[in-house]
Short mmCIF file of C-alpha atoms and ligand atoms in Angstrom, two decimals:
data_model
loop_
_atom_site.label_atom_id
_atom_site.label_comp_id
_atom_site.label_asym_id
_atom_site.label_seq_id
_atom_site.Cartn_x
_atom_site.Cartn_y
_atom_site.Cartn_z
CA MET O 108 23.21 14.25 -35.63
CA GLU O 109 22.85 12.77 -32.24
CA PRO O 110 25.88 11.34 -30.34
CA PHE O 111 26.37 7.80 -31.51
CA ILE O 112 29.91 6.84 -30.59
CA ARG O 113 30.42 5.02 -27.33
CA ALA O 114 33.47 5.74 -25.18
CA ASP O 115 34.93 2.23 -26.08
CA GLN O 116 34.40 2.90 -29.84
CA TYR O 117 36.02 6.38 -29.55
CA HIS O 118 39.09 4.75 -27.93
CA PHE O 119 39.12 2.20 -30.62
CA ILE O 120 39.08 4.84 -33.32
CA ARG O 121 41.82 6.71 -31.49
CA LYS O 122 44.04 3.70 -31.61
CA GLN O 123 43.34 3.23 -35.35
CA VAL O 124 44.25 6.80 -35.96
CA GLN O 125 47.51 6.19 -34.17
CA LYS O 126 48.17 3.22 -36.50
CA LEU O 127 47.85 5.61 -39.47
CA VAL O 128 50.16 8.16 -38.07
CA ASN O 129 52.72 5.44 -37.26
CA ALA O 130 52.46 3.92 -40.72
CA HIS O 131 53.10 7.31 -42.36
CA ALA O 132 56.01 7.95 -40.01
CA THR O 133 57.75 4.60 -40.54
CA ALA O 134 56.68 3.21 -43.91
CA ASN O 135 57.74 4.97 -47.11
CA ASP O 136 56.18 2.34 -49.19
CA LYS O 137 52.91 3.64 -50.55
CA ASP O 138 51.51 0.11 -50.82
CA VAL O 139 52.12 -0.45 -47.05
CA GLN O 140 50.39 2.83 -46.23
CA ASN O 141 47.40 1.99 -48.40
CA THR O 142 47.13 -1.36 -46.82
CA VAL O 143 47.07 0.13 -43.38
CA LYS O 144 44.40 2.61 -44.70
CA SER O 145 42.00 0.04 -45.92
CA LEU O 146 42.51 -2.10 -42.79
CA VAL O 147 41.68 0.83 -40.56
CA GLU O 148 38.64 1.81 -42.65
CA GLU O 149 37.40 -1.76 -42.58
CA SER O 150 37.84 -2.12 -38.79
CA VAL O 151 36.21 1.19 -38.02
CA LEU O 152 33.14 0.42 -40.08
CA LYS O 153 33.03 -2.97 -38.54
CA ILE O 154 32.37 -1.59 -35.04
CA PHE O 155 29.38 0.30 -36.37
CA PRO O 156 27.17 -2.33 -38.00
CA SER O 157 24.16 -0.09 -38.59
CA ILE O 158 25.74 3.14 -39.62
CA SER O 159 23.89 5.94 -41.35
CA ASN O 160 25.12 7.89 -44.38
CA GLU O 161 25.79 10.90 -42.18
CA GLN O 162 27.66 8.97 -39.54
CA GLU O 163 29.77 7.40 -42.26
CA GLN O 164 30.67 10.78 -43.71
CA LEU O 165 31.96 11.74 -40.40
CA LEU O 166 34.08 8.64 -39.77
CA LEU O 167 35.52 7.91 -43.26
CA PRO O 168 37.86 10.91 -43.49
CA ILE O 169 39.95 8.85 -40.98
CA THR O 170 41.83 7.48 -44.08
CA SER O 171 43.18 11.03 -44.85
CA VAL O 172 44.90 11.25 -41.41
CA ASP O 173 48.67 11.05 -42.03
CA ASP O 174 50.19 13.10 -39.29
CA LYS O 175 49.65 14.03 -35.61
CA GLU O 176 47.88 17.35 -36.47
CA LYS O 177 45.27 15.74 -38.70
CA ALA O 178 44.83 12.96 -36.14
CA GLU O 179 44.01 15.58 -33.48
CA SER O 180 41.68 17.56 -35.61
CA PHE O 181 39.91 14.47 -36.82
CA LEU O 182 39.36 13.24 -33.25
CA HIS O 183 38.25 16.66 -32.23
CA ARG O 184 35.47 16.63 -34.91
CA LEU O 185 34.23 13.32 -33.52
CA HIS O 186 33.99 14.49 -29.94
CA PRO O 187 30.57 16.07 -30.08
CA TYR O 188 29.31 12.71 -31.27
CA VAL O 189 30.63 10.76 -28.31
CA GLN O 190 27.99 9.59 -25.90
CA SER O 191 28.30 10.48 -22.28
CA PHE O 192 28.37 7.75 -19.61
CA PRO O 193 24.76 7.74 -18.27
CA TYR O 194 25.66 8.68 -14.73
CA SER O 195 22.87 8.39 -12.14
CA GLU O 196 23.79 8.55 -8.48
CA GLN O 197 20.52 6.84 -7.45
CA GLY O 198 20.69 4.19 -10.17
CA ILE O 199 24.19 3.23 -8.95
CA LYS O 200 23.21 3.27 -5.31
CA LYS O 201 20.35 0.93 -5.94
CA LEU O 202 22.70 -1.68 -7.27
CA PHE O 203 24.26 -2.07 -3.80
CA PRO O 204 21.20 -1.89 -1.44
CA LYS O 205 23.33 -3.27 1.54
CA GLU O 206 25.85 -0.59 1.36
CA LYS O 207 23.95 2.04 3.34
CA LYS O 208 26.57 4.79 3.45
CA LEU O 209 27.92 4.24 -0.13
CA LYS O 210 29.65 7.31 -1.52
CA VAL O 211 29.41 7.48 -5.39
CA PRO O 212 31.83 9.77 -7.04
CA SER O 213 30.19 13.11 -7.85
CA ILE O 214 29.40 13.82 -11.51
CA ASP O 215 31.98 16.65 -11.72
CA GLU O 216 34.88 14.40 -10.89
CA ILE O 217 34.22 12.21 -13.85
CA ASN O 218 34.98 12.69 -17.52
CA LEU O 219 31.70 11.16 -18.71
CA LYS O 220 32.72 10.99 -22.41
CA GLU O 221 35.95 9.02 -21.56
CA ILE O 222 34.56 6.08 -19.54
CA SER O 223 32.85 2.85 -20.30
CA TYR O 224 32.68 1.83 -16.68
CA LEU O 225 32.89 3.74 -13.36
CA SER O 226 35.10 2.47 -10.64
CA TRP O 227 36.01 3.91 -7.30
CA VAL O 228 37.13 2.83 -3.88
CA ASP O 229 34.69 3.63 -1.06
CA PRO O 230 36.55 5.34 1.67
CA ASN O 231 34.25 3.90 4.44
CA THR O 232 34.56 0.27 3.60
CA ASN O 233 37.76 0.31 1.43
CA LYS O 234 35.92 -1.78 -1.11
CA LYS O 235 36.36 -1.23 -4.88
CA PHE O 236 33.19 -0.70 -6.96
CA ILE O 237 32.74 -1.26 -10.68
CA VAL O 238 29.68 -0.23 -12.39
CA ALA O 239 28.44 -0.06 -16.05
CA ARG O 240 25.31 0.11 -18.12
CA LYS O 241 24.16 -2.89 -20.14
CA ASP O 242 20.90 -2.91 -22.13
CA HIS O 243 19.69 0.06 -20.36
CA LYS O 244 20.33 -1.48 -16.90
CA TRP O 245 23.02 -0.90 -14.28
CA ILE O 246 25.34 -3.77 -13.65
CA GLY O 247 27.91 -3.72 -10.91
CA LEU O 248 30.57 -5.58 -8.81
CA HIS O 249 32.27 -4.89 -5.58
CA GLY O 250 35.17 -6.49 -3.94
CA SER O 251 38.57 -6.05 -2.50
CA PHE O 252 41.58 -4.65 -4.48
CA THR O 253 45.19 -5.43 -3.61
CA PRO O 254 47.87 -3.59 -5.66
CA SER O 255 50.51 -5.98 -6.92
CA ASN O 256 53.23 -3.28 -7.43
CA GLN O 257 54.09 -4.69 -10.79
CA LYS O 258 52.83 -4.65 -14.29
CA GLY O 259 50.57 -7.27 -15.73
CA ILE O 260 47.77 -7.82 -18.28
CA CYS O 261 44.50 -6.38 -17.15
CA ALA O 262 41.60 -8.66 -17.43
CA LEU O 263 39.37 -5.85 -18.23
CA CYS O 264 41.19 -3.76 -20.86
CA LYS O 265 43.76 -6.42 -21.87
CA SER O 266 46.59 -3.96 -21.72
CA HIS O 267 49.91 -4.24 -19.98
CA GLU O 268 49.66 -1.93 -17.09
CA GLU O 269 50.22 -1.59 -13.31
CA VAL O 270 47.69 -4.00 -11.88
CA GLY O 271 46.28 -5.41 -8.74
CA MET O 272 44.16 -8.29 -7.64
CA PHE O 273 40.46 -7.49 -7.73
CA GLN O 274 38.41 -10.03 -5.79
CA SER O 275 34.70 -10.33 -5.50
CA LYS O 276 32.81 -12.38 -2.96
CA GLU O 277 29.38 -13.80 -3.86
CA LYS O 278 27.16 -16.00 -1.74
CA GLY O 279 27.32 -19.59 -2.45
CA LYS O 280 24.52 -22.02 -2.97
CA VAL O 281 24.91 -23.37 0.56
CA GLN O 282 24.02 -20.87 3.20
CA GLY O 283 26.82 -19.33 4.94
CA THR O 284 29.29 -20.20 2.14
CA PHE O 285 30.99 -17.72 -0.27
CA ILE O 286 32.59 -18.00 -3.62
CA LYS O 287 35.54 -15.87 -4.31
CA ARG O 288 36.47 -14.93 -7.92
CA GLY O 289 39.48 -12.75 -8.72
CA ASN O 290 41.34 -11.22 -11.57
CA TYR O 291 44.24 -8.77 -12.09
CA ILE O 292 42.94 -5.45 -13.29
CA CYS O 293 44.47 -1.92 -13.79
CA LYS O 294 45.13 0.01 -10.66
CA ASP O 295 44.27 3.21 -12.42
CA SER O 296 40.70 2.94 -13.63
CA GLU O 297 40.86 6.17 -15.70
CA ARG O 298 43.78 4.88 -17.68
CA CYS O 299 42.12 1.48 -17.90
CA ASN O 300 39.07 3.12 -19.48
CA GLN O 301 41.38 4.70 -22.12
CA ASN O 302 42.33 1.14 -23.09
CA VAL O 303 38.85 -0.25 -23.16
CA THR O 304 38.26 -0.59 -26.91
CA SER O 305 35.50 -3.14 -26.72
CA ILE O 306 32.60 -2.96 -24.40
CA ASP O 307 31.89 -6.66 -24.89
CA LYS O 308 35.09 -7.48 -23.23
CA LEU O 309 34.10 -5.35 -20.26
CA TYR O 310 30.75 -7.12 -19.99
CA GLU O 311 32.41 -10.52 -20.17
CA PHE O 312 34.75 -9.62 -17.31
CA MET O 313 31.84 -8.37 -15.21
CA GLU O 314 29.70 -11.51 -15.83
CA ARG O 315 32.68 -13.82 -15.22
CA LEU O 316 33.17 -12.29 -11.83
CA LYS O 317 29.59 -12.27 -10.97
CA GLY O 318 29.27 -15.98 -11.58
ZN1 ZN C 1477 42.78 -2.13 -17.62
#
């Protein structure tokens, strides 16, 4: 079986597994536990609209998870089927043709199975870059990032984390003008990626900032 689980789906499943463990730890009522089980099963199947029998057999044992150990071994079994982020240094560089000296993080610095997007600060220009793949194409943003030194809701992963203001600058319709668009996003993009449980939210964010 080929890897078929995207990183965002894997993180979604991880959160569902956590719900099961919590339900067993806190609710003694069997009915409550069963309700959580069927909700989890339903929501996991929902994120795989065209699932094969084999894939279903891998995922459905999620409902037998009732403690931390089983949770870990279940997630461990899924791991070989998680897709890697399709890293390509050339592909990423081509997105930003004006950034002649752009340094893209090297492949060994990234945990490719954990990320839905790649983000880094270029040491030469101090700009923050965000790139992802959509419909087999690279999409990307760059802009300034100012840490806010407080927690807030990240516009990208929707979690309550240490955030900062990311601001992109696009050329306006009138020559010489710029449109600035900004949002608070996580300071730590590795952590943010762990919280990305829907790739569509990520795309929405990127499109909104691109205008
Ligand atoms: Zn975030």
